[in-house]
PDB file of C-alpha atoms in Angstrom:
ATOM      1  CA  MET A 110      13.412  22.691   5.107  1.00 63.00           C
ATOM      2  CA  THR A 111      10.194  23.316   3.241  1.00 77.00           C
ATOM      3  CA  HIS A 112       7.086  21.167   3.415  1.00 71.00           C
ATOM      4  CA  ARG A 113       7.930  19.800  -0.045  1.00 79.00           C
ATOM      5  CA  ASP A 114      11.444  18.893   1.107  1.00 84.00           C
ATOM      6  CA  GLY A 115       9.958  17.069   4.080  1.00 90.00           C
ATOM      7  CA  GLU A 116       7.579  15.214   1.794  1.00 93.00           C
ATOM      8  CA  ALA A 117      10.470  14.172  -0.448  1.00 96.00           C
ATOM      9  CA  MET A 118      12.582  13.069   2.512  1.00 97.00           C
ATOM     10  CA  ALA A 119       9.690  10.999   3.878  1.00 97.00           C
ATOM     11  CA  LEU A 120       9.326   9.276   0.494  1.00 97.00           C
ATOM     12  CA  ALA A 121      13.088   8.715   0.370  1.00 98.00           C
ATOM     13  CA  GLY A 122      12.925   7.218   3.869  1.00 98.00           C
ATOM     14  CA  LEU A 123      10.105   4.873   2.893  1.00 97.00           C
ATOM     15  CA  LEU A 124      12.002   3.722  -0.198  1.00 98.00           C
ATOM     16  CA  ALA A 125      15.265   3.304   1.712  1.00 98.00           C
ATOM     17  CA  THR A 126      13.538   1.264   4.413  1.00 97.00           C
ATOM     18  CA  ALA A 127      11.918  -0.950   1.803  1.00 96.00           C
ATOM     19  CA  GLY A 128      15.248  -1.346   0.015  1.00 97.00           C
ATOM     20  CA  VAL A 129      17.073  -2.355   3.173  1.00 98.00           C
ATOM     21  CA  THR A 130      14.387  -4.876   4.139  1.00 97.00           C
ATOM     22  CA  HIS A 131      14.644  -6.476   0.680  1.00 97.00           C
ATOM     23  CA  LEU A 132      18.365  -6.975   1.256  1.00 97.00           C
ATOM     24  CA  VAL A 133      18.215  -7.969   4.931  1.00 97.00           C
ATOM     25  CA  ARG A 134      15.072 -10.163   4.853  1.00 97.00           C
ATOM     26  CA  PRO A 135      14.855 -11.443   1.275  1.00 97.00           C
ATOM     27  CA  GLY A 136      13.022 -14.568   2.380  1.00 95.00           C
ATOM     28  CA  PHE A 137       9.890 -12.492   2.973  1.00 89.00           C
ATOM     29  CA  TYR A 138       9.934 -11.095  -0.566  1.00 92.00           C
ATOM     30  CA  ASP A 139      11.104 -14.117  -2.568  1.00 94.00           C
ATOM     31  CA  PRO A 140       7.709 -15.886  -2.489  1.00 91.00           C
ATOM     32  CA  ILE A 141       5.850 -12.871  -3.906  1.00 88.00           C
ATOM     33  CA  VAL A 142       8.115 -12.457  -6.923  1.00 91.00           C
ATOM     34  CA  PRO A 143       5.862 -13.213  -9.899  1.00 90.00           C
ATOM     35  CA  ARG A 144       6.665 -16.652 -11.225  1.00 88.00           C
ATOM     36  CA  ALA A 145       6.588 -15.336 -14.803  1.00 91.00           C
ATOM     37  CA  LEU A 146       9.854 -13.476 -14.249  1.00 92.00           C
ATOM     38  CA  PRO A 147      12.901 -15.360 -15.525  1.00 95.00           C
ATOM     39  CA  GLY A 148      15.611 -16.536 -13.163  1.00 96.00           C
ATOM     40  CA  PRO A 149      15.625 -17.016  -9.426  1.00 97.00           C
ATOM     41  CA  ALA A 150      13.304 -15.006  -7.218  1.00 96.00           C
ATOM     42  CA  ARG A 151      16.226 -13.964  -5.020  1.00 97.00           C
ATOM     43  CA  PHE A 152      17.753 -12.069  -7.949  1.00 97.00           C
ATOM     44  CA  TRP A 153      14.555 -10.020  -8.342  1.00 96.00           C
ATOM     45  CA  THR A 154      14.305  -9.449  -4.588  1.00 96.00           C
ATOM     46  CA  TYR A 155      17.839  -8.065  -4.450  1.00 97.00           C
ATOM     47  CA  ALA A 156      17.391  -6.097  -7.689  1.00 96.00           C
ATOM     48  CA  SER A 157      14.227  -4.437  -6.411  1.00 96.00           C
ATOM     49  CA  GLY A 158      15.931  -3.636  -3.103  1.00 97.00           C
ATOM     50  CA  ALA A 159      18.868  -2.047  -4.917  1.00 97.00           C
ATOM     51  CA  ALA A 160      16.469  -0.102  -7.143  1.00 97.00           C
ATOM     52  CA  GLU A 161      14.585   1.179  -4.099  1.00 97.00           C
ATOM     53  CA  LEU A 162      17.839   2.367  -2.517  1.00 98.00           C
ATOM     54  CA  ALA A 163      18.962   4.092  -5.723  1.00 98.00           C
ATOM     55  CA  VAL A 164      15.592   5.783  -6.149  1.00 98.00           C
ATOM     56  CA  ALA A 165      15.609   6.832  -2.478  1.00 98.00           C
ATOM     57  CA  ALA A 166      18.967   8.534  -3.015  1.00 98.00           C
ATOM     58  CA  ALA A 167      17.671  10.291  -6.127  1.00 98.00           C
ATOM     59  CA  VAL A 168      14.554  11.519  -4.328  1.00 98.00           C
ATOM     60  CA  ALA A 169      16.592  12.750  -1.346  1.00 97.00           C
ATOM     61  CA  HIS A 170      18.897  14.953  -3.430  1.00 95.00           C
ATOM     62  CA  PRO A 171      17.268  18.150  -4.728  1.00 95.00           C
ATOM     63  CA  ALA A 172      19.234  18.076  -7.997  1.00 96.00           C
ATOM     64  CA  THR A 173      17.843  14.644  -8.909  1.00 97.00           C
ATOM     65  CA  ARG A 174      14.498  14.864  -7.129  1.00 97.00           C
ATOM     66  CA  ARG A 175      12.378  15.232 -10.276  1.00 97.00           C
ATOM     67  CA  ARG A 176      13.894  12.182 -11.943  1.00 98.00           C
ATOM     68  CA  GLY A 177      13.856  10.341  -8.619  1.00 98.00           C
ATOM     69  CA  GLY A 178      10.153  11.040  -8.135  1.00 97.00           C
ATOM     70  CA  LEU A 179       9.383   9.805 -11.638  1.00 98.00           C
ATOM     71  CA  ALA A 180      11.523   6.727 -11.029  1.00 98.00           C
ATOM     72  CA  ALA A 181       9.695   6.128  -7.736  1.00 98.00           C
ATOM     73  CA  ALA A 182       6.331   6.287  -9.519  1.00 98.00           C
ATOM     74  CA  ALA A 183       7.601   3.811 -12.129  1.00 97.00           C
ATOM     75  CA  LEU A 184       8.952   1.550  -9.381  1.00 96.00           C
ATOM     76  CA  PHE A 185       5.598   1.554  -7.592  1.00 95.00           C
ATOM     77  CA  VAL A 186       3.932   0.550 -10.850  1.00 95.00           C
ATOM     78  CA  ALA A 187       6.562  -2.142 -11.452  1.00 93.00           C
ATOM     79  CA  VAL A 188       6.056  -3.810  -8.060  1.00 90.00           C
ATOM     80  CA  LEU A 189       2.280  -4.013  -8.475  1.00 91.00           C
ATOM     81  CA  PRO A 190       2.510  -7.547  -9.972  1.00 89.00           C
ATOM     82  CA  ALA A 191       4.310  -8.712  -6.816  1.00 89.00           C
ATOM     83  CA  ASN A 192       1.487  -7.311  -4.699  1.00 90.00           C
ATOM     84  CA  VAL A 193      -1.045  -9.080  -6.901  1.00 90.00           C
ATOM     85  CA  GLN A 194       0.960 -12.297  -6.521  1.00 89.00           C
ATOM     86  CA  MET A 195       0.966 -11.862  -2.743  1.00 89.00           C
ATOM     87  CA  ALA A 196      -2.793 -11.255  -2.643  1.00 91.00           C
ATOM     88  CA  TRP A 197      -3.402 -14.376  -4.731  1.00 92.00           C
ATOM     89  CA  ASP A 198      -1.042 -16.552  -2.714  1.00 90.00           C
ATOM     90  CA  TRP A 199      -2.405 -15.333   0.630  1.00 89.00           C
ATOM     91  CA  ARG A 200      -6.093 -15.583  -0.305  1.00 91.00           C
ATOM     92  CA  ARG A 201      -6.584 -18.599   2.009  1.00 93.00           C
ATOM     93  CA  ARG A 202      -4.530 -17.365   4.942  1.00 91.00           C
ATOM     94  CA  ARG A 203      -5.887 -16.044   8.202  1.00 94.00           C
ATOM     95  CA  PRO A 204      -8.002 -12.878   7.887  1.00 91.00           C
ATOM     96  CA  ALA A 205      -5.270 -10.608   9.307  1.00 91.00           C
ATOM     97  CA  ARG A 206      -2.739 -11.861   6.755  1.00 89.00           C
ATOM     98  CA  ARG A 207      -5.249 -11.538   3.927  1.00 90.00           C
ATOM     99  CA  ALA A 208      -5.937  -7.964   5.026  1.00 92.00           C
ATOM    100  CA  VAL A 209      -2.212  -7.175   4.756  1.00 88.00           C
ATOM    101  CA  ALA A 210      -1.953  -8.757   1.318  1.00 88.00           C
ATOM    102  CA  TYR A 211      -5.135  -7.172  -0.014  1.00 91.00           C
ATOM    103  CA  GLY A 212      -4.326  -3.820   1.585  1.00 89.00           C
ATOM    104  CA  ARG A 213      -1.096  -3.546  -0.370  1.00 87.00           C
ATOM    105  CA  LEU A 214      -2.983  -3.390  -3.672  1.00 88.00           C
ATOM    106  CA  PRO A 215      -4.878  -0.097  -3.253  1.00 90.00           C
ATOM    107  CA  MET A 216      -1.867   1.464  -1.493  1.00 90.00           C
ATOM    108  CA  GLN A 217      -0.044   1.594  -4.825  1.00 91.00           C
ATOM    109  CA  VAL A 218      -2.314   4.418  -6.019  1.00 92.00           C
ATOM    110  CA  PRO A 219      -1.441   6.918  -3.264  1.00 95.00           C
ATOM    111  CA  LEU A 220       2.219   5.887  -3.440  1.00 96.00           C
ATOM    112  CA  ILE A 221       2.309   6.623  -7.175  1.00 96.00           C
ATOM    113  CA  TRP A 222       0.485   9.908  -6.582  1.00 96.00           C
ATOM    114  CA  TRP A 223       2.960  10.832  -3.809  1.00 97.00           C
ATOM    115  CA  ALA A 224       5.955  10.067  -6.033  1.00 97.00           C
ATOM    116  CA  LEU A 225       4.534  12.180  -8.864  1.00 97.00           C
ATOM    117  CA  ARG A 226       3.841  15.010  -6.421  1.00 96.00           C
ATOM    118  CA  VAL A 227       7.471  14.884  -5.262  1.00 97.00           C
ATOM    119  CA  ALA A 228       8.618  14.874  -8.899  1.00 97.00           C
ATOM    120  CA  ARG A 229       6.656  18.099  -9.487  1.00 94.00           C
ATOM    121  CA  SER A 230       8.089  19.853  -6.423  1.00 85.00           C
TER     122      SER A 230
END
């Protein structure tokens, strides 16, 4: 396994873990679904979890890695509004919780960069 393969597998693992947690613990994610989205929050929680699992599979397989990396970058962009929603909703929580919510925002940049790097490998 090359370094690039390891990088892709780590990204696939991160996405798969996120996907599973969306399906197993949807109650954590439901409140951060942007209210502007139509329909119930649970639908969007499950849909994003399924998308994360599908993208993880695409990133893990060398034949679909380029498209999977691009899809991962797009997914990280797409979930940014949920992270903004979380930061807004948690702005009056305890400092540790605020740090988690605020810390998710700048993390999108390296995640997008990582996904694009995997797409180029």
